[in-house]
Coordinates of C-alpha atoms and ligand atoms in Angstrom, one line a residue:
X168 CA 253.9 111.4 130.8
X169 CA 256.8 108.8 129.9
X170 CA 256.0 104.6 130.8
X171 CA 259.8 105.0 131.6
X172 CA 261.2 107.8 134.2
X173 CA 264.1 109.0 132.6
X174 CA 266.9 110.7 135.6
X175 CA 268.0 113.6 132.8
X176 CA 266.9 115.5 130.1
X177 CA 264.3 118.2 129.2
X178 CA 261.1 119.6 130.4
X179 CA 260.0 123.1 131.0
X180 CA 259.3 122.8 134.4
X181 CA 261.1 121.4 137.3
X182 CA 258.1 119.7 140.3
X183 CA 259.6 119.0 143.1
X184 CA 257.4 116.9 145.5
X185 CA 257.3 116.4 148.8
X186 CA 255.5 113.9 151.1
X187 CA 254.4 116.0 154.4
X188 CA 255.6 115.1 157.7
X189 CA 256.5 111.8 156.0
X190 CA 257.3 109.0 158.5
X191 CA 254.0 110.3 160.7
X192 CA 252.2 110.0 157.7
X193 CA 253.7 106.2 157.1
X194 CA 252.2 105.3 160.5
X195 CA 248.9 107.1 159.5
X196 CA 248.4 104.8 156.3
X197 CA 247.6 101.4 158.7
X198 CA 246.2 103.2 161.7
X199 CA 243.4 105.2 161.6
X200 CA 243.8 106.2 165.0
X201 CA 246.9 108.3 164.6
X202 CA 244.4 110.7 162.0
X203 CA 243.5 114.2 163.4
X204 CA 245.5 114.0 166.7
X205 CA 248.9 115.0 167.6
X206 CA 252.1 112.2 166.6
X207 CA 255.5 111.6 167.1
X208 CA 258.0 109.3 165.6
X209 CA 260.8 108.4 167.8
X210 CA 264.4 107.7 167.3
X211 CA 265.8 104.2 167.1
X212 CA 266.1 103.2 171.1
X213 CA 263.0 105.9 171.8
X214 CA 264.9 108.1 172.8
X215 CA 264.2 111.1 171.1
X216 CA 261.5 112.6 168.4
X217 CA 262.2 112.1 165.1
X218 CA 258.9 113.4 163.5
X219 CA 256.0 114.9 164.1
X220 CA 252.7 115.1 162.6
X221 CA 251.1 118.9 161.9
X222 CA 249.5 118.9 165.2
X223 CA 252.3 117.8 167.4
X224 CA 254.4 120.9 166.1
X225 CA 251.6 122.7 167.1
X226 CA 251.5 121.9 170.5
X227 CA 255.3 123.0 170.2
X228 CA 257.2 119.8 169.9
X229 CA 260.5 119.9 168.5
X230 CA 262.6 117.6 166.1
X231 CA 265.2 115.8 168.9
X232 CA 263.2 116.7 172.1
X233 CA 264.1 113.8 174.1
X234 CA 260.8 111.1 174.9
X235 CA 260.6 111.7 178.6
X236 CA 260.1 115.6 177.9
X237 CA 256.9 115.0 175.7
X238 CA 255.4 111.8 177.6
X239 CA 253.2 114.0 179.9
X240 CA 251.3 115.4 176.8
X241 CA 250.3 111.7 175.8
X242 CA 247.3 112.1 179.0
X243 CA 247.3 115.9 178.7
X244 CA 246.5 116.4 174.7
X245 CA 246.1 112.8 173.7
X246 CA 249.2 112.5 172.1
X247 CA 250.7 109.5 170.2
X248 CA 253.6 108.0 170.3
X249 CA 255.2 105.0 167.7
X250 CA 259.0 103.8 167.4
X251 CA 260.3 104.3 164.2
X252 CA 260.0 101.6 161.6
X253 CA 262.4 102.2 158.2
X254 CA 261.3 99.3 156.7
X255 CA 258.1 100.8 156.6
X256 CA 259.5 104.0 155.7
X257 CA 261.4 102.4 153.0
X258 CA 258.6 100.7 151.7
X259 CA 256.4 103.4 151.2
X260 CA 259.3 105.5 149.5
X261 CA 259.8 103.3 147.3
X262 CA 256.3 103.1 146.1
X263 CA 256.1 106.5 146.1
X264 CA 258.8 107.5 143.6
X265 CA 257.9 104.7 141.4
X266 CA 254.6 106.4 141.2
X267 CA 256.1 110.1 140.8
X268 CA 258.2 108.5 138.0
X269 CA 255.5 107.5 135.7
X270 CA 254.5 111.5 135.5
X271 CA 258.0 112.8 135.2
X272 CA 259.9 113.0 131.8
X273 CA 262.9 112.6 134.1
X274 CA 263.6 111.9 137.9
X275 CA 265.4 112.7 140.5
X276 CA 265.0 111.2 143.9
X277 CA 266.2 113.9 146.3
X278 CA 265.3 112.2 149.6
X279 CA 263.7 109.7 151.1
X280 CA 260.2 111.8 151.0
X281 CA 261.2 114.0 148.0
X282 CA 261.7 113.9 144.4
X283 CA 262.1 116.7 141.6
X284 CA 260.5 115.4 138.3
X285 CA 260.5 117.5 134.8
X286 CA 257.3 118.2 133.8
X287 CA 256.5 119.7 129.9
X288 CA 253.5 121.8 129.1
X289 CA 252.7 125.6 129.8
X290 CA 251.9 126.3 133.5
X291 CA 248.1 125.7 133.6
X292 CA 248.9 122.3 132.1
X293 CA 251.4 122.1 135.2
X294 CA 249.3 123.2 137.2
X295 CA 246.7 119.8 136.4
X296 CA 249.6 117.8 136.7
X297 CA 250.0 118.8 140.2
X298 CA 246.7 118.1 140.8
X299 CA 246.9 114.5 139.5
X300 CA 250.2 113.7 141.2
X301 CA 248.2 115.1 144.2
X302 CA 245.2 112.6 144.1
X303 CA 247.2 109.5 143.0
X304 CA 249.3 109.7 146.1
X305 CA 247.0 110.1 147.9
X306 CA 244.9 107.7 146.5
X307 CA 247.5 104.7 145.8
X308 CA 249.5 105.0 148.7
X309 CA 247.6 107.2 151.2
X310 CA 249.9 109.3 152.0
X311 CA 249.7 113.6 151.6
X312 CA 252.1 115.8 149.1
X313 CA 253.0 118.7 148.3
X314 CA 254.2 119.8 145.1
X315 CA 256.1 123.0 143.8
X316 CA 257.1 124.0 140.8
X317 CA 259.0 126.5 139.0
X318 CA 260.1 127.0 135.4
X319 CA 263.0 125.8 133.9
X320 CA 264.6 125.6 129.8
X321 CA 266.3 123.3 128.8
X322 CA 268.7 120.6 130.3
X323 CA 268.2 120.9 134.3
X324 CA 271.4 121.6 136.4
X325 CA 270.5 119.5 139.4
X326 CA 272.7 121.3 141.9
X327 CA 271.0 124.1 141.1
X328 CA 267.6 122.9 141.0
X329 CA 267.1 122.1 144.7
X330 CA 267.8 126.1 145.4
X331 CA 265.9 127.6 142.5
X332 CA 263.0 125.6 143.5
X333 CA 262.9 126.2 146.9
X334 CA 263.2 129.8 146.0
X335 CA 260.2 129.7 143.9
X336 CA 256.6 130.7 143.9
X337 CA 254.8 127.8 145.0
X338 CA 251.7 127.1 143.0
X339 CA 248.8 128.8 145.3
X340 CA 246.1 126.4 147.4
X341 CA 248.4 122.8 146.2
X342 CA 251.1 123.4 147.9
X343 CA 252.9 124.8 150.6
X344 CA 256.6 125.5 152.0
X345 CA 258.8 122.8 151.3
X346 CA 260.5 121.3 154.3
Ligands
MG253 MG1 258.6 116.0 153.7

């Protein structure tokens, strides 16, 4: 782990971690209410979803289904509904890649919610990494991640990362399919 996150050079693996259904998961951090119960995020003038929390694409919702097509399953299956705040979102970003960073021994901030980070060691030492970043997320900011990683040498390409990673095994029971 480097005090300073570097945005290039070596590591033999490439993480790349991603915050789960991220802007849902903003709202969830000052309002317990919005935990274990189907959420949407809506587009700037409400018109439309922008995100949804696990349980709202379980009941089926989709990314851009417009507000007045969902509002009947806010009585029907208790489901919540919050404009969208990008400061917030921002915010939260923010703090999470400045934590991500600090475990790295380089960074690259992907997206908003994602970041791929070099991480040196062999895989079980990864693997505990992982773990960490897991928990201090979680436990800092209060927000879930996932985290994959593959194996890399040397120097990463970075156009090529964002395919080779997505492509690879995902470490078993910390992660899940990157989205
Ligand atoms: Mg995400």
């Amino acid at each position: 782990m480097s005090a300073e996150p570097r945005t290039s050079g070596h590591s033999d693996h490439v993480a790349l971690v991603d915050v789960n259904n991220f802007y849902v998961s903003c709202e969830r951090i000052f309002d317990y209410s919005l935990r274990n119960r189907p959420v949407v995020v809506l587009s700037n003038n409400d018109g439309c979803v922008v995100a949804r929390s696990q349980e709202a694409k379980d009941l089926g919702i989709a990314t851009g289904e417009p507000f007045f097509k969902v509002r009947r399953l806010m009585d029907s299956h208790n489901l919540a509904v919050r404009s969208s705040n990008y400061e917030l979102y921002g915010d939260i970003s923010a703090r999470v890649m400045e934590l991500l960073g600090r475990f790295g021994t380089w960074q690259e901030v992907y997206s908003i919610d994602e970041s791929f980070i070099g991480l040196n060691g062999t895989l079980e030492q990864v693997r505990d990494t992982a773990v960490q970043i897991r928990a201090a997320i979680t436990q800092s900011i209060g927000v879930p991640v996932c985290v994959g990683v593959s194996a890399t040498t040397g120097i990463v390409a970075y156009s090529s990362v964002a395919y080779s990673t997505r492509s690879s095994e995902m470490l078993s029971g910390i992660t899940k399919e990157v989205s």
